[in-house]
XYZ file of C-alpha atoms in Angstrom:
755
model
C -31.175 -6.847 8.644
C -34.000 -6.958 6.107
C -37.253 -5.096 6.650
C -39.078 -8.434 6.709
C -36.926 -9.883 9.481
C -36.991 -6.616 11.381
C -40.809 -6.598 11.358
C -41.106 -10.277 12.268
C -39.298 -9.753 15.554
C -41.936 -7.284 16.760
C -45.011 -8.300 14.824
C -47.200 -8.803 17.895
C -47.517 -5.579 19.851
C -44.222 -3.840 20.715
C -43.341 -0.533 19.087
C -39.633 -0.195 18.339
C -38.152 3.068 19.601
C -35.133 4.100 17.529
C -32.711 6.795 18.655
C -31.263 8.520 15.567
C -28.194 9.551 17.535
C -27.169 5.926 17.854
C -25.419 4.666 14.746
C -27.113 1.242 14.739
C -30.566 2.774 15.168
C -29.883 5.396 12.525
C -29.054 2.699 10.001
C -32.374 0.973 10.767
C -34.250 4.269 10.410
C -32.734 4.905 6.984
C -33.466 1.336 5.894
C -37.096 1.703 6.915
C -37.411 5.088 5.218
C -36.189 3.623 1.953
C -38.575 0.666 1.999
C -41.499 0.889 -0.408
C -43.580 -1.108 2.105
C -43.162 1.327 5.019
C -45.287 4.436 5.492
C -43.273 7.284 7.032
C -44.965 9.957 9.164
C -42.798 12.916 10.107
C -44.772 15.560 11.994
C -41.891 16.649 14.220
C -42.343 20.319 13.307
C -45.927 20.263 14.608
C -44.769 18.641 17.842
C -41.987 21.205 18.282
C -44.591 23.899 17.674
C -46.602 22.458 20.571
C -43.429 22.479 22.655
C -42.802 26.152 21.885
C -46.414 27.053 22.737
C -46.138 25.193 26.028
C -43.147 27.349 26.973
C -45.096 30.547 26.234
C -48.448 29.949 27.932
C -48.993 33.647 28.654
C -49.787 34.500 25.019
C -51.340 33.112 21.875
C -48.706 32.830 19.155
C -49.991 33.601 15.633
C -49.509 30.743 13.186
C -47.029 32.599 10.973
C -44.926 33.592 13.963
C -45.043 30.018 15.269
C -43.908 28.737 11.890
C -40.919 31.060 12.045
C -40.075 29.987 15.595
C -40.099 26.336 14.513
C -37.784 27.078 11.545
C -35.481 28.988 13.862
C -35.534 26.038 16.329
C -34.096 23.722 13.685
C -31.399 26.107 12.441
C -28.820 24.617 14.758
C -30.463 21.212 15.241
C -30.614 18.479 12.625
C -34.351 17.987 12.303
C -34.222 14.352 11.183
C -32.139 13.413 14.217
C -34.236 15.319 16.750
C -36.309 13.192 19.112
C -36.896 9.541 18.272
C -38.338 7.470 15.474
C -40.879 4.773 16.365
C -41.604 1.809 14.122
C -45.002 0.042 14.408
C -44.478 -3.349 12.703
C -48.186 -4.262 12.552
C -48.801 -1.130 10.481
C -45.443 -0.975 8.709
C -45.357 2.634 9.821
C -42.432 4.758 10.979
C -43.290 7.835 13.047
C -41.070 10.719 14.110
C -41.843 11.811 17.714
C -40.375 13.937 20.472
C -37.982 12.373 22.944
C -39.623 10.810 25.994
C -39.518 13.720 28.452
C -40.770 16.268 25.928
C -43.308 13.807 24.508
C -44.811 13.206 27.958
C -44.877 16.937 28.696
C -46.784 17.784 25.529
C -49.077 14.729 25.520
C -50.239 15.416 29.094
C -50.330 19.202 28.734
C -54.125 19.326 28.680
C -54.256 17.278 31.891
C -52.994 20.314 33.838
C -54.163 20.949 36.490
C -56.748 18.240 36.892
C -53.583 16.241 37.181
C -50.620 18.339 38.266
C -47.129 17.747 36.828
C -46.001 16.342 40.185
C -48.995 14.003 40.231
C -48.269 13.014 36.650
C -44.739 12.156 37.702
C -46.070 10.063 40.609
C -48.460 8.182 38.314
C -45.604 7.418 35.933
C -44.055 5.262 38.651
C -47.224 3.154 39.206
C -47.791 -0.379 37.972
C -51.284 -1.483 36.995
C -52.569 -4.893 35.879
C -55.762 -5.569 33.907
C -57.226 -9.062 33.603
C -59.790 -9.378 30.808
C -59.614 -7.144 27.745
C -63.253 -6.732 26.715
C -64.321 -4.237 29.364
C -60.629 -4.030 30.259
C -59.747 -2.472 26.909
C -61.769 0.671 27.624
C -60.167 0.946 31.071
C -56.705 0.561 29.579
C -57.550 3.192 26.962
C -58.864 5.729 29.489
C -55.893 5.248 31.828
C -53.456 5.427 28.897
C -54.962 8.651 27.572
C -54.566 10.212 31.025
C -51.159 8.545 31.407
C -52.382 7.159 34.697
C -49.544 4.652 35.090
C -45.991 3.973 34.002
C -46.288 0.222 33.491
C -49.302 -1.850 32.567
C -49.685 -5.638 32.514
C -52.451 -7.050 30.342
C -53.834 -10.589 30.512
C -56.360 -12.277 28.236
C -56.315 -15.508 26.222
C -59.229 -14.649 23.924
C -59.285 -13.387 20.346
C -61.446 -10.698 18.784
C -64.716 -11.958 17.305
C -67.356 -10.150 15.296
C -69.741 -10.173 18.275
C -67.136 -8.186 20.267
C -67.410 -5.224 17.918
C -70.486 -3.875 19.699
C -68.258 -2.665 22.551
C -64.549 -3.041 21.708
C -62.665 -0.277 19.932
C -61.582 -2.277 16.900
C -62.575 -3.008 13.334
C -63.136 -5.961 11.066
C -59.487 -5.820 9.985
C -58.581 -6.988 13.502
C -60.866 -10.042 13.629
C -58.987 -13.057 14.968
C -56.411 -10.865 16.687
C -55.680 -11.543 20.340
C -57.508 -8.987 22.492
C -54.432 -8.462 24.615
C -52.357 -7.707 21.507
C -55.047 -5.350 20.227
C -54.958 -3.401 23.513
C -51.165 -3.370 23.671
C -50.929 -2.021 20.129
C -53.453 0.689 20.905
C -51.419 1.772 23.941
C -48.215 1.776 21.931
C -49.750 3.939 19.211
C -50.924 6.462 21.826
C -47.746 6.480 23.890
C -44.822 4.289 22.807
C -42.883 5.233 25.952
C -45.275 3.430 28.288
C -44.117 0.016 29.456
C -46.490 -2.782 28.461
C -46.261 -6.455 29.391
C -48.748 -8.959 27.984
C -49.911 -12.368 29.199
C -51.310 -13.926 26.066
C -52.435 -17.114 27.825
C -54.503 -15.096 30.298
C -54.143 -15.548 34.039
C -53.479 -19.059 35.341
C -52.433 -20.480 38.707
C -48.939 -20.814 37.192
C -48.468 -17.172 36.179
C -50.508 -15.171 38.687
C -47.489 -14.599 40.954
C -45.453 -13.324 38.012
C -48.337 -11.066 36.954
C -48.541 -9.537 40.420
C -44.865 -9.375 41.373
C -42.404 -9.760 38.474
C -40.562 -6.467 37.945
C -42.103 -4.993 41.072
C -45.445 -5.535 42.807
C -48.562 -4.158 41.156
C -50.046 -1.076 42.767
C -53.521 -1.904 41.422
C -55.187 -4.938 39.870
C -58.290 -4.434 37.711
C -60.436 -7.545 37.206
C -62.633 -7.676 34.119
C -62.398 -11.381 33.263
C -65.390 -13.694 32.755
C -63.973 -16.776 34.474
C -65.339 -17.005 38.003
C -62.510 -19.248 39.186
C -59.935 -16.720 37.938
C -61.840 -13.900 39.630
C -61.470 -15.771 42.892
C -57.828 -16.672 42.206
C -56.727 -13.092 41.491
C -58.443 -11.866 44.657
C -56.934 -14.566 46.824
C -53.465 -13.707 45.538
C -54.125 -9.968 45.646
C -55.202 -10.274 49.268
C -52.115 -12.357 50.057
C -49.837 -9.695 48.559
C -51.961 -6.731 49.695
C -52.843 -5.482 46.227
C -55.990 -3.393 45.693
C -58.622 -4.841 43.328
C -61.169 -2.859 41.305
C -63.901 -4.273 39.076
C -66.485 -2.642 36.840
C -69.737 -4.439 36.020
C -71.387 -3.020 32.907
C -74.820 -2.608 34.471
C -75.829 0.577 36.266
C -72.159 1.606 36.252
C -71.429 -0.686 39.196
C -67.867 -0.376 40.508
C -66.387 -2.609 43.211
C -63.282 -1.647 45.200
C -61.518 -4.068 47.540
C -58.726 -2.465 49.595
C -56.712 -5.561 50.384
C -53.695 -3.307 50.947
C -55.125 -1.986 54.224
C -57.714 -4.733 54.852
C -55.791 -8.008 54.369
C -58.518 -9.980 56.171
C -61.287 -8.586 53.982
C -63.609 -11.238 52.511
C -63.577 -11.637 48.740
C -66.342 -9.838 46.853
C -67.383 -8.082 50.085
C -68.314 -11.505 51.515
C -70.958 -12.138 48.833
C -69.578 -15.569 47.906
C -70.013 -17.040 51.366
C -71.021 -20.687 51.184
C -69.876 -21.134 47.570
C -67.381 -23.904 46.834
C -64.850 -21.970 44.772
C -63.359 -25.230 43.476
C -66.595 -25.833 41.560
C -66.388 -22.574 39.618
C -63.903 -23.617 36.961
C -66.037 -25.752 34.667
C -69.391 -23.974 34.907
C -71.357 -23.238 31.748
C -72.566 -19.679 31.171
C -76.049 -20.749 32.280
C -74.665 -22.232 35.492
C -72.635 -19.094 36.129
C -75.804 -17.010 36.415
C -76.497 -17.959 40.024
C -72.921 -17.150 41.066
C -72.944 -13.890 39.122
C -76.156 -12.956 40.936
C -74.507 -13.651 44.266
C -71.771 -11.205 43.323
C -73.910 -8.506 41.716
C -77.015 -8.882 43.843
C -80.445 -9.519 42.329
C -82.266 -6.351 43.332
C -79.577 -4.029 41.962
C -79.766 -5.238 38.355
C -81.628 -3.311 35.684
C -84.741 -5.002 34.225
C -82.992 -5.473 30.876
C -80.074 -7.250 32.527
C -82.508 -9.522 34.368
C -84.182 -10.279 31.048
C -80.796 -11.088 29.541
C -79.753 -13.385 32.363
C -82.988 -15.351 31.946
C -82.202 -15.824 28.263
C -78.621 -17.079 28.733
C -78.340 -20.589 27.376
C -81.675 -20.173 25.613
C -81.621 -17.354 23.048
C -78.231 -15.800 23.885
C -74.952 -17.454 24.876
C -73.606 -14.955 27.414
C -74.523 -11.801 29.308
C -74.738 -8.656 27.205
C -72.546 -5.568 27.333
C -73.088 -2.283 25.519
C -70.418 0.160 24.413
C -71.944 2.931 26.522
C -71.751 0.776 29.653
C -68.248 -0.458 28.833
C -66.968 3.067 28.154
C -68.635 4.307 31.339
C -66.826 1.529 33.183
C -63.561 2.594 31.598
C -64.097 6.152 32.808
C -65.228 5.084 36.302
C -62.295 2.769 36.924
C -59.788 5.225 35.446
C -61.117 7.948 37.760
C -61.166 5.774 40.889
C -57.779 4.298 40.004
C -56.217 7.753 39.613
C -57.595 8.882 42.969
C -56.247 5.774 44.668
C -52.835 5.822 42.981
C -52.408 9.459 44.020
C -52.998 8.535 47.634
C -56.523 9.868 48.132
C -58.949 8.252 50.581
C -60.590 5.647 48.328
C -62.636 3.214 50.375
C -63.673 -0.382 49.816
C -67.241 -0.867 48.721
C -69.697 -0.924 45.862
C -70.570 2.233 43.977
C -72.949 3.118 41.123
C -72.988 5.604 38.273
C -76.522 4.876 37.073
C -77.449 7.015 34.067
C -81.115 5.963 34.179
C -81.317 7.143 37.771
C -79.279 10.299 37.190
C -81.382 11.362 34.212
C -84.605 9.997 35.687
C -85.143 7.718 32.692
C -88.071 5.359 33.260
C -88.291 2.633 30.682
C -90.885 0.795 32.744
C -92.594 1.819 35.928
C -91.644 -0.335 38.863
C -94.673 -2.402 39.764
C -95.437 -3.113 43.369
C -97.016 -6.494 43.965
C -98.793 -6.489 47.289
C -99.147 -9.771 49.125
C -102.772 -10.653 49.909
C -104.030 -9.928 53.395
C -105.987 -12.852 54.845
C -108.724 -12.295 57.355
C -108.636 -13.827 60.809
C -110.568 -17.041 61.241
C -112.834 -15.257 63.736
C -113.910 -12.898 60.931
C -114.824 -15.666 58.505
C -118.476 -15.402 57.480
C -120.459 -18.580 56.938
C -123.935 -20.034 57.099
C -124.210 -23.740 57.899
C -126.802 -25.852 56.078
C -129.846 -26.651 58.211
C -131.157 -29.585 56.209
C -128.579 -32.170 57.345
C -129.691 -34.721 59.905
C -127.862 -34.665 63.209
C -124.879 -37.006 63.406
C -125.800 -40.284 65.051
C -122.292 -40.431 66.507
C -120.778 -37.423 68.304
C -117.045 -37.046 67.674
C -114.765 -36.486 70.617
C -112.539 -33.415 70.461
C -109.562 -35.660 69.858
C -111.270 -37.431 66.951
C -112.422 -34.132 65.428
C -108.952 -32.644 65.511
C -107.372 -35.790 64.086
C -109.810 -35.883 61.155
C -109.399 -32.187 60.329
C -105.647 -32.389 60.716
C -105.516 -35.297 58.273
C -107.848 -33.489 55.900
C -105.536 -30.473 55.948
C -102.651 -32.575 54.630
C -104.426 -32.736 51.276
C -102.722 -30.965 48.365
C -103.914 -27.557 47.184
C -102.855 -25.326 44.310
C -99.947 -23.168 45.438
C -100.360 -24.815 48.863
C -102.929 -22.121 49.663
C -104.994 -24.458 51.880
C -108.317 -22.772 51.007
C -110.462 -24.597 53.566
C -112.361 -23.624 56.678
C -113.978 -26.424 58.694
C -117.029 -25.714 60.869
C -118.156 -28.269 63.457
C -121.715 -27.433 64.491
C -123.917 -28.297 67.451
C -125.496 -31.190 65.553
C -122.103 -32.897 65.283
C -121.826 -32.144 61.556
C -118.498 -31.100 60.045
C -118.990 -28.568 57.239
C -116.374 -27.634 54.652
C -116.289 -23.999 53.461
C -114.296 -22.293 50.754
C -112.058 -19.417 51.934
C -112.164 -17.422 48.695
C -109.878 -14.663 49.914
C -107.129 -17.196 50.378
C -107.678 -18.925 47.038
C -108.042 -15.871 44.798
C -105.934 -16.849 41.791
C -106.048 -17.171 38.022
C -105.352 -20.867 38.556
C -108.449 -21.184 40.710
C -110.786 -20.474 37.827
C -114.374 -20.661 39.109
C -112.934 -22.194 42.263
C -112.062 -25.397 40.403
C -108.525 -25.568 41.778
C -109.909 -25.366 45.286
C -112.587 -27.958 44.499
C -109.848 -30.458 43.605
C -108.203 -29.734 46.958
C -111.545 -30.147 48.762
C -112.140 -33.501 47.095
C -108.715 -34.668 48.265
C -109.345 -33.387 51.807
C -112.707 -35.179 52.003
C -111.060 -38.398 50.835
C -108.550 -38.073 53.680
C -111.451 -37.768 56.122
C -113.144 -40.828 54.654
C -109.944 -42.886 54.917
C -109.034 -41.717 58.424
C -112.591 -42.112 59.728
C -112.664 -45.673 58.388
C -109.439 -46.392 60.265
C -111.097 -45.099 63.461
C -114.135 -47.325 62.829
C -116.313 -44.278 62.134
C -118.831 -44.505 59.331
C -119.312 -41.207 57.516
C -121.782 -39.790 55.064
C -120.357 -37.085 52.786
C -123.038 -34.768 51.468
C -122.072 -32.458 48.624
C -123.646 -29.047 49.245
C -122.227 -27.185 46.284
C -124.295 -27.198 43.102
C -123.049 -24.070 41.363
C -119.531 -22.721 40.996
C -118.508 -19.992 43.434
C -120.745 -21.240 46.265
C -119.057 -21.127 49.669
C -120.396 -24.224 51.352
C -118.786 -27.227 49.706
C -119.820 -30.305 51.665
C -121.033 -31.627 54.979
C -119.722 -34.722 56.743
C -122.230 -36.588 58.905
C -120.958 -39.214 61.326
C -123.251 -42.224 61.283
C -121.764 -44.688 63.760
C -118.600 -45.965 65.366
C -117.289 -49.507 65.505
C -114.444 -50.769 67.697
C -112.399 -51.887 64.668
C -111.436 -50.256 61.357
C -114.167 -50.408 58.732
C -113.688 -52.401 55.507
C -114.064 -49.322 53.288
C -112.872 -49.124 49.731
C -109.093 -48.501 49.440
C -108.792 -48.549 53.233
C -105.089 -49.389 53.014
C -104.343 -45.889 51.676
C -104.844 -44.365 55.133
C -101.236 -45.215 55.944
C -100.080 -42.935 53.149
C -101.977 -39.757 54.071
C -98.980 -38.221 55.814
C -96.570 -39.811 53.366
C -98.105 -38.030 50.379
C -96.167 -34.996 49.228
C -95.110 -33.088 46.133
C -91.669 -34.079 44.899
C -90.198 -31.826 42.213
C -86.824 -33.540 41.933
C -85.761 -34.403 38.395
C -84.005 -37.752 38.531
C -83.048 -40.098 35.714
C -86.094 -41.420 33.939
C -87.598 -44.515 35.539
C -89.917 -46.803 33.600
C -93.020 -47.873 35.502
C -93.600 -51.587 35.755
C -96.926 -53.059 34.707
C -97.637 -53.867 38.365
C -97.039 -50.258 39.436
C -99.142 -48.892 36.623
C -102.051 -51.210 37.369
C -101.898 -50.306 41.057
C -102.377 -46.648 40.141
C -105.171 -47.479 37.709
C -106.979 -49.563 40.333
C -107.236 -46.748 42.907
C -108.360 -44.289 40.209
C -111.697 -46.023 39.713
C -114.522 -43.559 40.345
C -117.844 -42.780 38.693
C -117.601 -39.946 36.143
C -113.791 -39.730 36.402
C -111.360 -41.326 33.982
C -107.581 -41.342 33.775
C -105.291 -41.621 30.787
C -101.538 -41.482 30.613
C -98.551 -41.498 28.312
C -94.946 -42.535 28.725
C -93.943 -42.181 25.078
C -90.779 -40.046 24.771
C -92.164 -38.228 21.721
C -95.306 -37.329 23.663
C -93.273 -36.071 26.606
C -91.200 -33.809 24.350
C -94.355 -32.291 22.868
C -95.972 -31.954 26.288
C -92.868 -30.171 27.561
C -93.336 -27.583 24.828
C -96.988 -27.133 25.746
C -96.368 -26.888 29.487
C -93.402 -24.555 28.977
C -95.295 -22.382 26.530
C -98.235 -22.024 28.894
C -95.886 -21.271 31.815
C -94.504 -18.392 29.759
C -97.988 -17.088 28.997
C -99.022 -17.428 32.629
C -96.169 -15.109 33.609
C -97.276 -12.663 30.898
C -100.740 -12.416 32.452
C -100.954 -9.650 35.089
C -102.900 -11.779 37.536
C -100.887 -14.890 36.746
C -97.597 -13.161 37.529
C -98.974 -11.602 40.710
C -100.230 -15.002 41.844
C -96.843 -16.578 41.176
C -94.911 -13.929 43.100
C -97.304 -14.165 46.031
C -97.550 -17.944 46.215
C -93.791 -18.588 46.411
C -92.187 -18.350 49.844
C -88.829 -16.961 48.811
C -87.012 -17.651 52.071
C -87.135 -20.334 54.743
C -88.267 -17.650 57.193
C -91.278 -16.788 55.020
C -92.216 -20.453 54.679
C -92.071 -21.066 58.433
C -93.970 -17.916 59.332
C -96.854 -18.380 56.882
C -96.970 -22.200 56.816
C -98.570 -21.963 53.395
C -97.519 -21.179 49.837
C -94.779 -22.912 47.891
C -91.569 -23.029 49.873
C -88.870 -22.300 47.281
C -86.876 -25.179 48.771
C -89.599 -27.592 47.573
C -88.969 -26.538 43.968
C -85.711 -28.527 44.075
C -83.994 -25.907 41.947
C -80.334 -25.949 41.019
C -78.332 -22.767 41.481
C -78.962 -21.398 37.994
C -82.643 -22.356 38.051
C -83.164 -20.763 41.455
C -81.448 -17.628 40.251
C -83.728 -17.529 37.213
C -86.758 -17.933 39.471
C -85.608 -14.981 41.532
C -85.303 -12.850 38.401
C -89.010 -13.412 37.725
C -89.848 -11.581 40.953
C -89.401 -8.272 39.184
C -92.592 -7.657 37.152
C -90.659 -5.289 34.887
C -88.705 -8.272 33.573
C -91.909 -9.936 32.406
C -93.263 -6.621 31.125
C -90.249 -6.404 28.853
C -90.734 -9.952 27.571
C -94.389 -9.334 26.897
C -93.855 -5.982 25.168
C -91.258 -7.371 22.782
C -92.815 -10.839 22.319
C -89.807 -12.481 23.940
C -89.272 -14.741 26.925
C -89.092 -18.066 25.129
C -86.335 -18.988 27.572
C -89.147 -19.281 30.128
C -90.511 -22.266 28.218
C -87.452 -24.290 29.235
C -88.200 -24.100 32.967
C -90.529 -27.113 32.820
C -88.626 -29.105 30.229
C -86.872 -31.545 32.585
C -90.004 -31.859 34.705
C -91.860 -33.405 31.776
C -89.153 -35.200 29.816
C -87.740 -37.057 32.842
C -91.170 -38.267 33.963
C -91.948 -41.955 34.050
C -95.379 -41.017 32.790
C -97.773 -38.076 32.629
C -101.329 -38.718 33.837
C -104.506 -36.790 33.024
C -107.733 -36.884 35.047
C -110.860 -35.910 33.134
C -114.630 -35.865 33.466
C -117.533 -35.841 31.007
C -119.101 -32.836 32.746
C -117.663 -29.594 34.033
C -119.567 -29.377 37.308
C -118.484 -28.701 40.909
C -119.299 -32.242 42.020
C -117.430 -33.881 39.131
C -114.366 -31.780 39.968
C -114.641 -32.742 43.648
C -114.543 -36.351 42.517
C -111.391 -35.643 40.495
C -109.826 -34.427 43.743
C -110.847 -37.668 45.415
C -109.228 -39.757 42.685
C -106.136 -37.584 42.620
C -105.577 -38.069 46.336
C -105.851 -41.837 46.072
C -103.513 -42.106 43.079
C -101.027 -39.735 44.677
C -101.006 -41.605 47.982
C -100.644 -44.934 46.174
C -97.754 -43.634 44.098
C -95.919 -42.402 47.178
C -96.565 -45.686 49.000
C -94.984 -47.480 46.030
C -91.870 -45.292 46.349
C -92.827 -43.187 43.353
C -92.818 -39.395 43.244
C -95.631 -37.183 42.023
C -95.912 -33.549 40.993
C -98.834 -31.539 39.581
C -98.306 -29.971 36.149
C -101.825 -28.619 35.756
C -101.516 -24.835 35.624
C -102.115 -24.778 31.886
C -105.420 -26.649 32.170
C -106.940 -23.937 34.353
C -105.723 -21.305 31.889
C -107.211 -23.255 28.973
C -110.606 -23.310 30.693
C -110.470 -19.627 31.571
C -109.383 -18.511 28.107
C -111.917 -20.646 26.265
C -114.837 -19.689 28.508
C -114.304 -15.995 29.236
C -114.662 -13.063 26.834
C -112.159 -10.988 28.804
C -109.283 -13.306 29.571
C -106.532 -10.736 30.100
C -104.455 -12.133 27.245
C -103.644 -10.249 24.052
C -104.824 -11.446 20.657
C -101.345 -12.755 19.819
C -101.143 -14.584 23.139
C -104.609 -16.014 22.602
C -103.580 -17.428 19.248
C -100.617 -19.105 20.909
C -102.873 -20.579 23.624
C -105.154 -22.084 20.990
C -102.192 -23.622 19.157
C -100.808 -25.110 22.375
C -104.228 -26.525 23.265
C -104.383 -28.132 19.830
C -100.962 -29.741 20.387
C -102.069 -30.919 23.817
C -105.109 -32.670 22.320
C -102.920 -34.554 19.866
C -101.648 -36.371 22.945
C -104.458 -36.334 25.523
C -108.235 -36.392 25.187
C -107.916 -36.678 21.425
C -111.649 -36.731 20.681
C -111.944 -33.654 22.955
C -115.115 -35.222 24.368
C -114.105 -34.871 28.029
C -113.082 -31.982 30.282
C -109.380 -32.014 31.168
C -109.253 -31.274 34.906
C -105.887 -32.238 36.349
C -102.514 -33.415 35.059
C -99.575 -34.729 37.047
C -96.294 -36.484 36.472
C -94.996 -39.622 38.173
C -91.357 -40.659 38.399
C -88.915 -42.105 40.915
C -86.713 -39.457 42.529
C -86.120 -40.471 46.138
C -87.203 -38.344 49.071
C -87.880 -34.628 48.562
C -85.454 -32.185 50.168
C -88.274 -30.657 52.211
C -92.040 -31.019 52.568
C -94.493 -28.146 52.479
C -95.747 -26.747 55.752
C -99.368 -26.746 56.894
C -101.215 -24.092 58.834
C -102.092 -24.780 62.450
C -105.370 -26.489 63.117
C -106.538 -23.427 65.057
C -106.420 -21.420 61.814
C -108.804 -23.717 59.945
C -111.299 -25.167 62.459
C -114.298 -23.374 63.936
C -116.528 -25.013 66.551
C -120.001 -23.584 67.160
């Protein structure tokens, strides 16, 4: 047989063990030794020296004496035929080694007595399988070095890429090599007597049974693959055959152990995948996997840097990161836990951590506590009613009063904060006050966000009163920003039939109006629909412009996304965001305010990303390193799938003009919903623009300020081009069907005071 043919048969990963005492093997050894292409390594004397030292542990043998003992050892033994010769085809290298029993004794000598010889013998009978050879390679290496098994089965379909070299023990000469072959070769070079079986196609439904059972059932399965569907598959089969599963996650040294051998009814992943359709896991993108990964790992347990990374997947990075230190730690952790289990120690199911940052008390960023605002009781609300309003000519009944206030309270408000307090006085006047504690927010600059809500609420009263036949006079009390008393409503008369007030037909849509954040396929508004919206927007000192041009929407998406990112960077902006979202259904029901996370209509990955933003340290990291551009994508679909984006503006930036914007907004919004269209505010950036451009201390850095100015410039290429008006409110309109859920409203008793 030629050297070339001999090498071709074993080119992948198997070392060829040749016994020089067998004639056929001896001929192959001599052929290899003669080849100019084969490197021969014969260090058998050194190995025999180790063997002699191991038999004389009670003393240190001087080197010259040891040399003589080795020479004496080979006096009656033919040195070249002692032990075995091992050929490594991928290196064209022939190595002379001790025979198996002596080799194992010497190679594991320094394990004694952390692993006793009897334990070493027990481990040599164990079968271990590893699925996934990125993290899995370090586990295989650690277990091989300890000789923690007798047979190992390796499965991975992937090849080594340059980006793997930050954590895999390999070099550029191995690029393109199958990871499973790389690992198998490494094992063979450490210990050619270990039994290795490779599954070069990875694990599939067709070969999982073979992987677990062929040649004897696995004693331990180690899962380090990236495919979520395969993770589920191996656990289902492991549970069926009562095989223990271990998994390392390279963040905080997290190690999962599932003892299916003694807990065959145990839920997969400790029950963390409840409610997930496992059939849907196969074709997920890396971005879509994030939400499932977070179900498995848990959100609160991740390090800030991992949260940052998960937010950037599909934006600036393609997959979750792994560092060599974390991968090697995982190798050590699994090897240790595996050894304990395979030796019969009491290893329990569960999740365990070896967190270096915690152990060494490293603090990259202080954990920031964001306290939720504490709202005062309605009975503690301080107010002073205006005394210069004439007594109402018509006295509302209690039923009428409650109906009007209830309808008013269904008006929209930024973050659904519902910043109103209504006071019904002895003169029959209904006064509207601003609850500033409730509305404290960066997006309520000078109270303008609340003023828009108040304008909408007053419009609801006007419409509902007209339906009841009640004529009202709305008196604006506010003249300067930050004043508490906003307006007074005087009731002039009552007629038996509805009054012919302007836009009276909109009363039927008060309770229909809602925010709908669904992103459906883009729907083009008809001319009739557009004109209907324009008609109800007519109001002195308020104008509306819009765009439906795709190019404009793309640019607006960049502006809105960029300003969302900068809002999160702002200390107050981030605090407001965390506090305004109701993260669970329970929170939403209990508070009856804020933005119920269900109303955000988020997909799994998007909802997971939103949850990651709850940790202020994540945003701190983005801000410190001028990152976080993945955050700009959150609003992309919101803008680009819109039928049109509308802007409400006024010539003057005064409290009354902004109240009027709220009035117009409510009418347009109601009309849109009555036409079967959906509406959603996208105005956060406008409030930030006003704050930044009007305040010396904005809370933004110089670099962030420059970015705000650039985004404002881009915005004015599309809207308010002459920049001769004040941009007050922006919203999108599309057609998306019914929302999944509507926002709650606080009880009437929490907003109405009667004196």
